Structure formats: structure tokens, C-alpha cells
Tab-separated table of C-alpha atoms and ligand atoms in Angstrom:
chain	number	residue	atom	x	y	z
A	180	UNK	CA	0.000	0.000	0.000
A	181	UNK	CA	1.506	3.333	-0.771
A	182	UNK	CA	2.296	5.974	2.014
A	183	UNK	CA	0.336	8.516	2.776
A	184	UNK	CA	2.743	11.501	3.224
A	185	UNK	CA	1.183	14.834	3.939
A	186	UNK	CA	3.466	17.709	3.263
A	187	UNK	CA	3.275	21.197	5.257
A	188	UNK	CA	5.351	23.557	4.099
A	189	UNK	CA	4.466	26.484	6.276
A	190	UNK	CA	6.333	29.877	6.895
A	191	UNK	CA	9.423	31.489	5.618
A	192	UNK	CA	11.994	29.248	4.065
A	193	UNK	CA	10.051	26.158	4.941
A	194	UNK	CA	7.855	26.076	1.594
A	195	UNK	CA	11.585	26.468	-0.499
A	196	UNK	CA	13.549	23.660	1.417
A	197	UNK	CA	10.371	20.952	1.709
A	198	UNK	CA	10.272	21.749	-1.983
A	199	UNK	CA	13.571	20.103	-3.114
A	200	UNK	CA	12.921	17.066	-0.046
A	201	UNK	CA	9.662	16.626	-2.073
A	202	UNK	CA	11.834	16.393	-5.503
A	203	UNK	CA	13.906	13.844	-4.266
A	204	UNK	CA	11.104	11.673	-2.863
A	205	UNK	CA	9.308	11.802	-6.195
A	206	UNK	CA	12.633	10.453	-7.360
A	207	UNK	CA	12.472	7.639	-4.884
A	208	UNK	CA	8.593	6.792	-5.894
A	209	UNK	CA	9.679	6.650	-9.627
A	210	UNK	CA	12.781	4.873	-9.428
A	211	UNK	CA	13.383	3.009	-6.385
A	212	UNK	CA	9.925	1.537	-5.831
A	213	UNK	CA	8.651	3.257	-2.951
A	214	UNK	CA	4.723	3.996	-3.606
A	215	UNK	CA	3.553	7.508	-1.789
A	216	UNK	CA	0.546	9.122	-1.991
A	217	UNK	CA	1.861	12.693	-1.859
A	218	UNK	CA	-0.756	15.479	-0.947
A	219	UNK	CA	0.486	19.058	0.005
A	220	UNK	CA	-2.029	21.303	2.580
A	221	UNK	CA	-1.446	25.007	3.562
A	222	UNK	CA	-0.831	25.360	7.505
A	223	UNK	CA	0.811	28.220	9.099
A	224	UNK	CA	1.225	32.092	9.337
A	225	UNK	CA	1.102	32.369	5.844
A	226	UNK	CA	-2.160	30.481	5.898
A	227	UNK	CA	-3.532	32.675	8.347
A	228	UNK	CA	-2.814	35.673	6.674
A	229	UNK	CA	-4.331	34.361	3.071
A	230	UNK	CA	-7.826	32.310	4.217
A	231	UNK	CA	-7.760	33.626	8.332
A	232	UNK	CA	-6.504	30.088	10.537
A	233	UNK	CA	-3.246	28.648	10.571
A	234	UNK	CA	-4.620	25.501	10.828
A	235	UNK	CA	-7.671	24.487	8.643
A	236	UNK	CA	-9.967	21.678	9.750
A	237	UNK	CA	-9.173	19.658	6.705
A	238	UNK	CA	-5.577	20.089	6.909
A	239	UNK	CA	-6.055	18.434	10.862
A	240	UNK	CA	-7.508	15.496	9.812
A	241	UNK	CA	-5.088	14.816	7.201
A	242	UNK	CA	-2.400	15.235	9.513
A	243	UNK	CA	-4.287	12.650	12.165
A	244	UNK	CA	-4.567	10.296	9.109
A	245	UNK	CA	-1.097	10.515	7.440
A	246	UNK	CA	1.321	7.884	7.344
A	247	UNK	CA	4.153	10.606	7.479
A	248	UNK	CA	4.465	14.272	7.819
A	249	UNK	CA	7.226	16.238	5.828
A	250	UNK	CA	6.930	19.940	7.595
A	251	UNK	CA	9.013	22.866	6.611
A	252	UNK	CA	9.175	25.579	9.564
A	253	UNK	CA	6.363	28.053	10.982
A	254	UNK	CA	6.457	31.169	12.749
A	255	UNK	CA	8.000	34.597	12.647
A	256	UNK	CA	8.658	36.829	15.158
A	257	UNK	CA	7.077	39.992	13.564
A	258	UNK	CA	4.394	38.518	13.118
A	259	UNK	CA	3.257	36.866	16.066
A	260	UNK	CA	1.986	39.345	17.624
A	261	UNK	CA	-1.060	39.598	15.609
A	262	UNK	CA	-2.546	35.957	15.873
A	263	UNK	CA	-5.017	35.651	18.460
A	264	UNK	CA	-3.548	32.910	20.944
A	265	UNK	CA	-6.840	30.702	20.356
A	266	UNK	CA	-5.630	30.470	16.972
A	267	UNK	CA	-1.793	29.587	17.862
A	268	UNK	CA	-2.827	27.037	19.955
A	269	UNK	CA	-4.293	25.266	16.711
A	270	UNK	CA	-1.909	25.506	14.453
A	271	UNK	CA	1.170	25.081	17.181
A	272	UNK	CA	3.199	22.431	16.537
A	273	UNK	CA	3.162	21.111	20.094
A	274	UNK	CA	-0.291	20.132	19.276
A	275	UNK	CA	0.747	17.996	16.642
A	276	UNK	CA	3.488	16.367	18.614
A	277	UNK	CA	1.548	15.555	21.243
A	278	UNK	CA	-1.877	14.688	19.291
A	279	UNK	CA	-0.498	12.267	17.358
A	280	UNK	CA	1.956	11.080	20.209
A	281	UNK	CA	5.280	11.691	19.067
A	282	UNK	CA	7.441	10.938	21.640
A	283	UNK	CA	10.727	10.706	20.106
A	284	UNK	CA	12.651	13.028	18.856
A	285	UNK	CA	15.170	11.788	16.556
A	286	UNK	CA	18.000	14.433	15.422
A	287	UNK	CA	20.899	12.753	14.130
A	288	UNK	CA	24.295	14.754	13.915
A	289	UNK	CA	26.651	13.691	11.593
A	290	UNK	CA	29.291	15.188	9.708
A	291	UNK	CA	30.864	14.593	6.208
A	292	UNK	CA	34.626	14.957	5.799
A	293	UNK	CA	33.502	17.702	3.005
A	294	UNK	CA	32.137	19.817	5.679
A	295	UNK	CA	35.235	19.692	8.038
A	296	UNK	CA	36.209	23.472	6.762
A	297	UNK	CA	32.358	24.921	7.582
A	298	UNK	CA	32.736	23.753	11.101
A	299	UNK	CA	33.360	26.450	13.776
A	300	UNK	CA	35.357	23.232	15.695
A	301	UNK	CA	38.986	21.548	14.562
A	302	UNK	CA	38.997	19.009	12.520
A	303	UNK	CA	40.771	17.165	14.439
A	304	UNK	CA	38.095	17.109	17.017
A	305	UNK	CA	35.121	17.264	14.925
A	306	UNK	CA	36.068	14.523	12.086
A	307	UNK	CA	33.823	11.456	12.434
A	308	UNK	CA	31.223	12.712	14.577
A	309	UNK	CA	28.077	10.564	14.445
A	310	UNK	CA	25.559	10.756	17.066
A	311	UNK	CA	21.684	10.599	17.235
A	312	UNK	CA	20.166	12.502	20.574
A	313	UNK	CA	16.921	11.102	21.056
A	314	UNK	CA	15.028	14.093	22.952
A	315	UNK	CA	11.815	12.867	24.859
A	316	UNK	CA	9.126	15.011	23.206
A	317	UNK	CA	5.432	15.054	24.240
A	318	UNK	CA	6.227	15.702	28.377
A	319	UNK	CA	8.394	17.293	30.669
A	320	UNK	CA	9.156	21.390	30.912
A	321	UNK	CA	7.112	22.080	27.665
A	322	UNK	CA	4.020	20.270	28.850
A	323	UNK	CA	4.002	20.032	32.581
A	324	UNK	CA	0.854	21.721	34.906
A	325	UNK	CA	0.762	23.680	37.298
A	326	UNK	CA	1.888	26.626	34.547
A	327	UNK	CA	1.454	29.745	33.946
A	328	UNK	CA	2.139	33.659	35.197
A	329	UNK	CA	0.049	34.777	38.249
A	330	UNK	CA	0.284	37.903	40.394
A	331	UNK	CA	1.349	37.904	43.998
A	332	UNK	CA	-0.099	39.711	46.930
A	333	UNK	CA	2.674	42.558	46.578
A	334	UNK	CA	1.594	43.068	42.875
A	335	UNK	CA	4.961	41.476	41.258
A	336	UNK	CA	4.246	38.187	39.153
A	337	UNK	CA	5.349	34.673	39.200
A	338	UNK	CA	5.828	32.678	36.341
A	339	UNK	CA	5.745	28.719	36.668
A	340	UNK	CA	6.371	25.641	34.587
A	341	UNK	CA	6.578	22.079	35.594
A	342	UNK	CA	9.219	19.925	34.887
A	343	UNK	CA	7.468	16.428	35.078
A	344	UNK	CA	8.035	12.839	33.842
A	345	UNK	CA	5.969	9.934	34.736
A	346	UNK	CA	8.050	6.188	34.493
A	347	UNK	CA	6.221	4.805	31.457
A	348	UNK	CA	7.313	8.346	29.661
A	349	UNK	CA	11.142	7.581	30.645
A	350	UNK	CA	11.037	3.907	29.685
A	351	UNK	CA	9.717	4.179	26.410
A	352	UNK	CA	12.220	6.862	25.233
A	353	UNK	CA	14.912	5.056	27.267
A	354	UNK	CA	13.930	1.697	25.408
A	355	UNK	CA	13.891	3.122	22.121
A	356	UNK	CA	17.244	5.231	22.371
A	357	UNK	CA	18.372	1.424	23.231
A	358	UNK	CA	16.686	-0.185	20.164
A	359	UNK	CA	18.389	2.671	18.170
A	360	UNK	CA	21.774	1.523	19.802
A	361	UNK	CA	21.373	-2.288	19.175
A	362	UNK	CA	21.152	-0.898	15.465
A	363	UNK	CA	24.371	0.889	15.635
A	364	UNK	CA	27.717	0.927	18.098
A	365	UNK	CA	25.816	0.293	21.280
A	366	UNK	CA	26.308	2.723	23.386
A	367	UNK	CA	23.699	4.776	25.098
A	368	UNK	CA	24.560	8.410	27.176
A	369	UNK	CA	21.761	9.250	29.384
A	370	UNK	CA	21.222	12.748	29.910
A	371	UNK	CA	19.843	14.383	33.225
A	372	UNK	CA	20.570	16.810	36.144
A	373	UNK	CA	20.210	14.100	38.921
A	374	UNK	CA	22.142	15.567	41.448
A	375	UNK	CA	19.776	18.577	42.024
A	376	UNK	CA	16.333	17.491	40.875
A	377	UNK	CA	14.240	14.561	41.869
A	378	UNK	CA	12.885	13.705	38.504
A	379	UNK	CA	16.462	13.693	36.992
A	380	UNK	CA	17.717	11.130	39.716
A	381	UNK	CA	14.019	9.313	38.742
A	382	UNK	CA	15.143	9.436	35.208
A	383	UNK	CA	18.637	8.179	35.903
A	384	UNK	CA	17.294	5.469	38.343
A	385	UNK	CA	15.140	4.283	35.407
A	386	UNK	CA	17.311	4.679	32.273
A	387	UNK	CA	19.644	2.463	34.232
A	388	UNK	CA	16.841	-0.523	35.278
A	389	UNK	CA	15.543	-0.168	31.600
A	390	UNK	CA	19.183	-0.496	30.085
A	391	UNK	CA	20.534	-3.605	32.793
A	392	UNK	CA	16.865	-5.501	32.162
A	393	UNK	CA	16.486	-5.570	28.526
A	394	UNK	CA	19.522	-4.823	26.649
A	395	UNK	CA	22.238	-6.421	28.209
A	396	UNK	CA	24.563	-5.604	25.135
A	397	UNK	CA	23.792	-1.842	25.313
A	398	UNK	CA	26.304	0.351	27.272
A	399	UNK	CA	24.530	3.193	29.322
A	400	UNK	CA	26.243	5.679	30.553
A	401	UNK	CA	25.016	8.448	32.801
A	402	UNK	CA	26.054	12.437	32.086
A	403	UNK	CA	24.523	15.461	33.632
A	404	UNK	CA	23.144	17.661	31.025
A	405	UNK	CA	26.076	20.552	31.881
A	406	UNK	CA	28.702	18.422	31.048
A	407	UNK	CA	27.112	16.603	28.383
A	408	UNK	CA	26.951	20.683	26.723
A	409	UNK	CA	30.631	20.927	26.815
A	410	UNK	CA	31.298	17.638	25.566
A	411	UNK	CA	29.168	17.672	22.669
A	412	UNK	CA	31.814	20.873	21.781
A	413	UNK	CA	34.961	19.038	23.532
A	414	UNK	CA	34.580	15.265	22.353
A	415	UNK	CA	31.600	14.628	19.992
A	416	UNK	CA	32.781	11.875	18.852
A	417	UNK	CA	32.469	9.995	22.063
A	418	UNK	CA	28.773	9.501	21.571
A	419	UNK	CA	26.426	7.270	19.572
A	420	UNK	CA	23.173	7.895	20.828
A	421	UNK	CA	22.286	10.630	23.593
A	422	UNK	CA	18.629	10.596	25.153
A	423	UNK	CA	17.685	13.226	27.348
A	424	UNK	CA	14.064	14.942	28.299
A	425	UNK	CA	12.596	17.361	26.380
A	426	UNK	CA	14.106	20.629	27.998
A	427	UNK	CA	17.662	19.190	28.036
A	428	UNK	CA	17.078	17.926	24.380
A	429	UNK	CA	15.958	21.559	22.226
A	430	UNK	CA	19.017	22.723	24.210
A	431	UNK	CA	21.725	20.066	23.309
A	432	UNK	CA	20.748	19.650	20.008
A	433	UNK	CA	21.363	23.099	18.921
A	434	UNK	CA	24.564	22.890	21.013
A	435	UNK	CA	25.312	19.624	18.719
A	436	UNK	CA	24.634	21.475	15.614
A	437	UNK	CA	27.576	23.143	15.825
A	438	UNK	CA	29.430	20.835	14.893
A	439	UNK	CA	28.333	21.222	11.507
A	440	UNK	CA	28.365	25.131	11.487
A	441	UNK	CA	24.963	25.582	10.091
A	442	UNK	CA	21.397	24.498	11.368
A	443	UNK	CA	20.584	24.077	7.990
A	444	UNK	CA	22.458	20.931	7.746
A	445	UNK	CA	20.111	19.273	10.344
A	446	UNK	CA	17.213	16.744	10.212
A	447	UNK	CA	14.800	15.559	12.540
A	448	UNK	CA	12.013	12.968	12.678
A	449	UNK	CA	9.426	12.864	15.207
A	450	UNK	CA	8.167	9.296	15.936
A	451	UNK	CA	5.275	7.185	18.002
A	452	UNK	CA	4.729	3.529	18.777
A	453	UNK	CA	1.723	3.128	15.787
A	454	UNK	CA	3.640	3.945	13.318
A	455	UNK	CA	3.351	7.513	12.470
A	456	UNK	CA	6.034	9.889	12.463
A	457	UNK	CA	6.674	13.964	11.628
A	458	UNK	CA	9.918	14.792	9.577
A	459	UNK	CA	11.484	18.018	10.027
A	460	UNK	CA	14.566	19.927	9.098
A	461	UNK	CA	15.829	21.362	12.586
A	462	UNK	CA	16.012	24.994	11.640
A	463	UNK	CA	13.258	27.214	11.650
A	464	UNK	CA	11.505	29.805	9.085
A	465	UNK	CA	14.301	31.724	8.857
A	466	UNK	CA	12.681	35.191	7.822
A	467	UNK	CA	15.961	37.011	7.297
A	468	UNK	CA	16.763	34.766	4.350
A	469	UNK	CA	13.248	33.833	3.575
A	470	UNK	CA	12.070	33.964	-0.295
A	471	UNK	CA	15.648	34.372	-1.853
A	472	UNK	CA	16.399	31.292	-2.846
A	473	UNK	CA	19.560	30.551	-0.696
A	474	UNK	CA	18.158	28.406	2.005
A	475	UNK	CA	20.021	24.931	2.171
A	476	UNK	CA	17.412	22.308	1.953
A	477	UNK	CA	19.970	19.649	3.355
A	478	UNK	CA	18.151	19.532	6.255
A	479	UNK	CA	15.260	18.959	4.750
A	480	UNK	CA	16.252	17.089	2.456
A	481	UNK	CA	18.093	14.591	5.050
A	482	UNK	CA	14.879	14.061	6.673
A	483	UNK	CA	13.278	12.608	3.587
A	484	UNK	CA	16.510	10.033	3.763
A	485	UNK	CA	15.110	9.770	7.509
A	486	UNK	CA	11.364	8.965	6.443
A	487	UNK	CA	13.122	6.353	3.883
A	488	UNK	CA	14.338	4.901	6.999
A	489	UNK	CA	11.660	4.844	9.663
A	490	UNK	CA	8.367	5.341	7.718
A	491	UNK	CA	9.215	3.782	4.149
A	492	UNK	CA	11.657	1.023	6.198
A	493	UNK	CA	13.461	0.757	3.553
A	494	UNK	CA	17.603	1.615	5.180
A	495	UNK	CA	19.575	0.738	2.497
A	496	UNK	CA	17.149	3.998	-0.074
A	497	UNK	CA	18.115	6.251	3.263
A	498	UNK	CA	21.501	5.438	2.771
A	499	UNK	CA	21.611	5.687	-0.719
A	500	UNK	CA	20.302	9.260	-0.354
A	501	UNK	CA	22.779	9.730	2.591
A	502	UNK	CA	25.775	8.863	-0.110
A	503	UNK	CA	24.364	10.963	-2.707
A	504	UNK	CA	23.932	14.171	-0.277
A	505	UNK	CA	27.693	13.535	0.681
A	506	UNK	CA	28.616	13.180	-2.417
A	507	UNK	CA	27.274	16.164	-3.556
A	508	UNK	CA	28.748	18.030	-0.978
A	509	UNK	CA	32.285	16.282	-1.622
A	510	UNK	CA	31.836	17.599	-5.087
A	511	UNK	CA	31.912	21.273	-4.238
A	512	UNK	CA	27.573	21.517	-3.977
A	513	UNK	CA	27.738	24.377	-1.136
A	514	UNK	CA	24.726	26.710	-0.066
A	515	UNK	CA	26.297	30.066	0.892
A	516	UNK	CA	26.046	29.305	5.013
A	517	UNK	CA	28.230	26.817	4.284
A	518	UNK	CA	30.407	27.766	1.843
A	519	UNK	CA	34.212	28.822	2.176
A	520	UNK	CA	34.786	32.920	2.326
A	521	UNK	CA	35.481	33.612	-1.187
A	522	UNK	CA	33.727	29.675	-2.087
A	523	UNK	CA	30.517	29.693	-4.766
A	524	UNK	CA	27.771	28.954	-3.425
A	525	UNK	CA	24.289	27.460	-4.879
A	526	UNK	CA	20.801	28.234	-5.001
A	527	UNK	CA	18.379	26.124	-3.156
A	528	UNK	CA	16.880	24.419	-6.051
A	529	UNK	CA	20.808	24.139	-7.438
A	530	UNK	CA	21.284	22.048	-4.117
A	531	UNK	CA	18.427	19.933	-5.440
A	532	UNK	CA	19.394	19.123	-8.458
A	533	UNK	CA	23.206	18.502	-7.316
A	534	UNK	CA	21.499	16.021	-4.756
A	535	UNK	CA	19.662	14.320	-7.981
A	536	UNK	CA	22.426	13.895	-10.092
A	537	UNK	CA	24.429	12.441	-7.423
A	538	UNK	CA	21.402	10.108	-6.485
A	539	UNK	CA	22.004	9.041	-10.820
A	540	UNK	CA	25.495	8.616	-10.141
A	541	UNK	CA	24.757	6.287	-7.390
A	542	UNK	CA	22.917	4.141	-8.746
A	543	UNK	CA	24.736	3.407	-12.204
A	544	UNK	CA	28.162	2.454	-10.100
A	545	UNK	CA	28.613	-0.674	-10.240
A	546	UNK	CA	27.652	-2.904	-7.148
B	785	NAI	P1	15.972	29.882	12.451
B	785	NAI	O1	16.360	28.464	12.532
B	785	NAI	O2	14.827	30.227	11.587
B	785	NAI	O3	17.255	30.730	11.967
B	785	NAI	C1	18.456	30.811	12.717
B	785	NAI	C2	19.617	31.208	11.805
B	785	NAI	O4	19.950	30.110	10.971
B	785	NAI	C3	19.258	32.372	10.873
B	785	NAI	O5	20.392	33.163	10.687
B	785	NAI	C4	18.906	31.676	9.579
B	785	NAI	O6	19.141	32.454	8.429
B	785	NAI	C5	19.802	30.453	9.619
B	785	NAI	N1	19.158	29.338	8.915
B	785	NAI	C6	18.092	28.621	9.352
B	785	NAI	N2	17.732	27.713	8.440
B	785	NAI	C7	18.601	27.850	7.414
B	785	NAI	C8	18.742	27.181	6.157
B	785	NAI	N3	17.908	26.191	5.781
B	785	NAI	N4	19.752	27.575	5.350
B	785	NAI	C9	20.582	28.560	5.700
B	785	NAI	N5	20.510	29.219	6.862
B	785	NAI	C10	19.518	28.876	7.722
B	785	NAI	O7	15.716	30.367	13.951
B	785	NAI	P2	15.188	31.779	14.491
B	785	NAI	O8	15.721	32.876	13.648
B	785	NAI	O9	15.472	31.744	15.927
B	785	NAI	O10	13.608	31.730	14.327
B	785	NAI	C11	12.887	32.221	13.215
B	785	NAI	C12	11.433	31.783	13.325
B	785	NAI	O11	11.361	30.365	13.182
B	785	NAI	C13	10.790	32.116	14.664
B	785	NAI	O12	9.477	32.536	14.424
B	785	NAI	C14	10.802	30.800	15.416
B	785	NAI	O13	9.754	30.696	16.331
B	785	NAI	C15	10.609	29.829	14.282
B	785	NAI	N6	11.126	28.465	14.552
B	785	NAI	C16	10.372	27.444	14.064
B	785	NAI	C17	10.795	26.131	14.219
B	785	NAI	C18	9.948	25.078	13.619
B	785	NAI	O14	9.106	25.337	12.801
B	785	NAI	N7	10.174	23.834	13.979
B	785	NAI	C19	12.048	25.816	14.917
B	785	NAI	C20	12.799	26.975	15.321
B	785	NAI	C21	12.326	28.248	15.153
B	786	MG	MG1	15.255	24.333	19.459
């Protein structure tokens, strides 16, 4: 049966980098035979401004009914102001992720000897790096009640949040980072602050149980989230796959992307236990670049290799799509945030095609 994949562009550079993804999947339908049934639904600021909701009833139920989601970005900060919170609460993505139960985060961090130069770290320090942090996604900081602002008897305010996690929310993120682990060099780092807050030394407690009980071969090694920041900068290629809450997550894996000297570069896929999953370049709408044509879709375009992978299950097309985007890069294909001083750089859609003919390349070597 072929996937349903719904695709939501969205805001500001989204609707440009989802564009090439979407290129290279229709190259994957027609030539690798992977059936999708690919429908495309406004969503967004954009869609706000133009027909008055950024999230149309339709568009809901397709995203409740899709095999996979390919989203681009939303929001900008000029313009938030003017949507009436009722209406940001429907087209947040929060809802989605916690709606459809997308619980982990997957945001793998890898980089390509090509891209050695672009990286802010040595590359001596950065070459090899390979890591996935699996950030727990639907609870914790982001989620947790009590919350809110009140006002105190002597007029100042208070604002709470509540950083919560229930044991079933820690085991199944703990067990899947572990899965993920049997799949590659088997060894997990569990991320928390256990020696100042209870539900840290809870998660550390469990992550430990959940490792010793049920996979014996997996390595799990506890880090508090501090150190785990400067490591990520010192020695990334110590890790293999991080897992952390949701708080500690958004934080480290911007602090991993450096690595790679450009958000653009990063993908993300969103995943629960029936089988659905959200795929997302890491970056977000990037106004200050939006609607020129420069935005690299690598991120984007990596998470299409990561719905070849988790939604399509089919590893080897991901990492056939994997070769081809380092290829591409290994043959001078450079969007200008990651391109040398002096370097030429590409447009979006000249990343695209680079990506394609490398994908042609591919596949007429010899096996
Ligand atoms: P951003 O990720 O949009 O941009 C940060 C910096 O990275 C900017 O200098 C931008 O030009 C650059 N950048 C981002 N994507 C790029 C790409 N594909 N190619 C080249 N350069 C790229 O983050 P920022 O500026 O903090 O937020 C802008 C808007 O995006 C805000 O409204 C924010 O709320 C929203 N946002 C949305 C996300 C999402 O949809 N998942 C995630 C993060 C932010
Ligand atoms: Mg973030």
C-alpha cells in the first residue's frame, strides 16, 4: 500500500527547502519503488494571513490520518503578535506532537569529511562525529501543569512551569534510544541533572533498570546535562546515541549542531509507537533569508533520507540518499552558510538538483 505523506510547508523558508525534499522523494517513488501518496495542505502564518486560521480543519484530519508528515518551519517573530492565541494554539506544533503522540525526537548529527572546513570546531576534534540525541518530546518542561504567570499579593508576578516525567514516559524513550543503539555501536549516554532534581535522579534510576533488564549488550552511561553541553563541543565523537528529556534535548541539540556550522544541515524525525512519524529539518523559518532562494534544503532534504528509513523502512534507499547528499557536498555543492569565504555557493533548487544527479550517479556504479 503506498504511504500517505502529507506535506506542510508552512512559513518562511520552509515552503523552499520541503520543496527540493519533495523532488527527491518523487525520485524515490519513480525509481526506487517506494509507492507515496503525496498530498500538500497550507498550515501556518502564511495560511492565516491568506484564508484567516493557521490551521484548517481539513488540513487536521489529514495530519491525524497521514502515514508521514514532511513539515518545513512556521512562525516569525514579527508577526506573532497579531494571531489571536486561540488560533496559535491550533496551528502550534506542540499540538501535533503531542496529538499524534510523538514521543521521540530523533536528530541525528553527523558530519561529512567535506564539511570539516564549515565547522566552527577543529577538525581534528570534529572529524567522524556521528551521534543521534533522542530528545523525549510530548512531556516534561514544555508540557508540565501547574503553569502559567500569576500575580502575587505585593503586585509582582510569578511565572511557573513544571518539569514532570511519569516512568512509562522515561522507559519508552529510554527503550527506544536502546533499540536505536542495538542498530548501531551500542552505546547509550543518558542525559539528566540528577544531582539537584528529583525527577532527573528518577530518570537516571530508570534509564539504568531499563538499560541492565532488557539490553544487556547496550552500554549506558550516565552524564549530567552541563557536562554533556561541553562535551558535545569538547569530544563529539564519544557519543552514539544521547537521550535526554525534552528541555535538556531543544538545548543540546542546537549545542550539537555546531558541529556542523549551520542548522541548515540538520534533520529531525518525530516518531510514536503506531507507526506515524513527523519529519522536520531542525532549523526554523528563517525570515531574514526567507524567499531568496539561498536556504540549504539539506536539512530537509536529510529528513526525507530519515522517512526512507523509519516510515518507508526501507535503510539501504536512506543510505543511498545519505551517499548521494555527501557526495554532492564532496563535489563542491555548497549553499552560501556553508560555503568557504570567497567559495561559490548554490541556489536552493541548485542544491536539489546537485542532490539528484548524485542520487544518478549512485545508482549506475557498479555494485
Ligand atoms: P531559524 O532556525 O529560523 O534561523 C536561525 C539562523 O539560521 C538564521 O540566521 C537563519 O538564516 C539560519 N538558517 C536557518 N535555516 C537555514 C537554512 N535552511 N539555510 C541557511 N541558513 C539557515 O531560527 P530563528 O531565527 O530563531 O527563528 C525564526 C522563526 O522560526 C521564529 O518565528 C521561530 O519561532 C521559528 N522556529 C520554528 C521552528 C519550527 O518550525 N520547527 C524551529 C525553530 C524556530
Ligand atoms: Mg530548538
Amino acid at each position: 500500500m503506498a504511504m500517505k505523506l502529507l506535506v506542510l510547508p508552512g512559513d518562511g523558508v520552509g515552503p523552499e527547502v520541503t520543496a527540493q525534499a519533495v523532488r527527491v522523494l518523487e525520485w524515490f517513488a519513480a525509481h526506487r519503488g517506494i509507492p507515496m501518496d503525496i498530498t500538500e495542505r497550507g498550515f501556518g502564518l502564511v495560511n492565516w494571513q491568506r484564508h484567516g486560521t493557521m490551521m484548517p480543519d481539513e488540513t487536521w484530519a489529514r495530519i491525524t490520518a497521514a502515514d508521514a508528515i514532511l513539515f518545513g518551519a512556521t512562525g516569525s517573530l514579527d508577526q506573532q503578535g497579531v494571531v489571536p492565541p486561540e488560533e496559535r494554539r491550533k496551528g502550534s506544533l506542540l499540538r501535533m506532537r503531542k496529538a499524534l503522540d510523538l514521543y521521540a525526537n530523533l536528530r541525528p548529527v553527523r558530519v561529512p569529511d567535506a564539511l570539516l572546513d564549515a565547522s566552527p570546531l577543529k577538525p581534528r576534534v570534529v572529524r567522524g562525529t556521528d551521534y543521534v540525541i533522542l530528545r523525549e518530546l510530548t512531556a516534561g518542561t514544555y508540557f508540565g501543569e501547574p503553569r502559567g504567570v500569576s500575580v502575587l499579593e505585593d503586585g509582582t508576578r510569578r511565572g511557573v512551569n513544571t518539569h514532570r516525567y511519569d516512568e512509562g514516559e522515561i522507559i519508552r524513550a529510554v527503550r527506544f534510544a536502546c533499540r536505536l543503539a542495538m542498530g548501531r555501536r551500542r552505546h547509550v549516554t543518558s542525559v539528566d541533572k540528577a544531582n539537584v532534581m528529583e525527577a532527573g535522579a528518577l530518570w537516571r534510576e530508570v534509564a539504568a533498570r531499563v538499560a541492565r533488564d532488557e539490553f544487556p549488550e547496550v552500554t549506558l552511561e550516565p552524564m549530567l546535562a552541563d557536562n554533556c553541553a561541553l562535551q558535545l563541543t569538547r569530544a563529539p565523537t564519544r557519543f552514539d546515541v544521547i537521550v535526554t528529556d525534552n528541555l535538556f534535548g531543544d538545548l543540546l541539540s542546537d549545542a550539537g549542531g555546531a558541529a556542523l556550522g549551520s542548522l541548515g544541515m540538520l534533520p529531525s524525525a518525530s516518531l510514536n509507537d503506531r507507526g506515524q512519524a513527523l519529519y522536520e529539518p531542525v532549523h526554523g523559518s528563517a525570515p531574514d533569508i526567507a524567499g531568496k532562494g539561498i536556504a540549504n534544503p539539506l536539512g530537509a532534504i536529510l529528513s526525507a533520507a530519515l522517512l526512507l528509513r523509519w516510515s518507508a523502512k526501507r535503510p539501504e534507499e536512506a543510505a543511498l540518499l545519505e551517499r548521494a547528499v555527501d557526495a554532492a557536498l564532496a563535489a563542491g555543492a555548497r549553499t552560501a552558510d556553508i560555503a568557504a569565504p570567497g567559495e561559490a555557493a548554490l541556489s536552493t533548487a541548485g542544491i536539489g538538483d546537485a542532490v539528484l544527479d548524485a542520487l544518478q550517479r549512485e545508482v549506475q556504479l557498479p555494485a
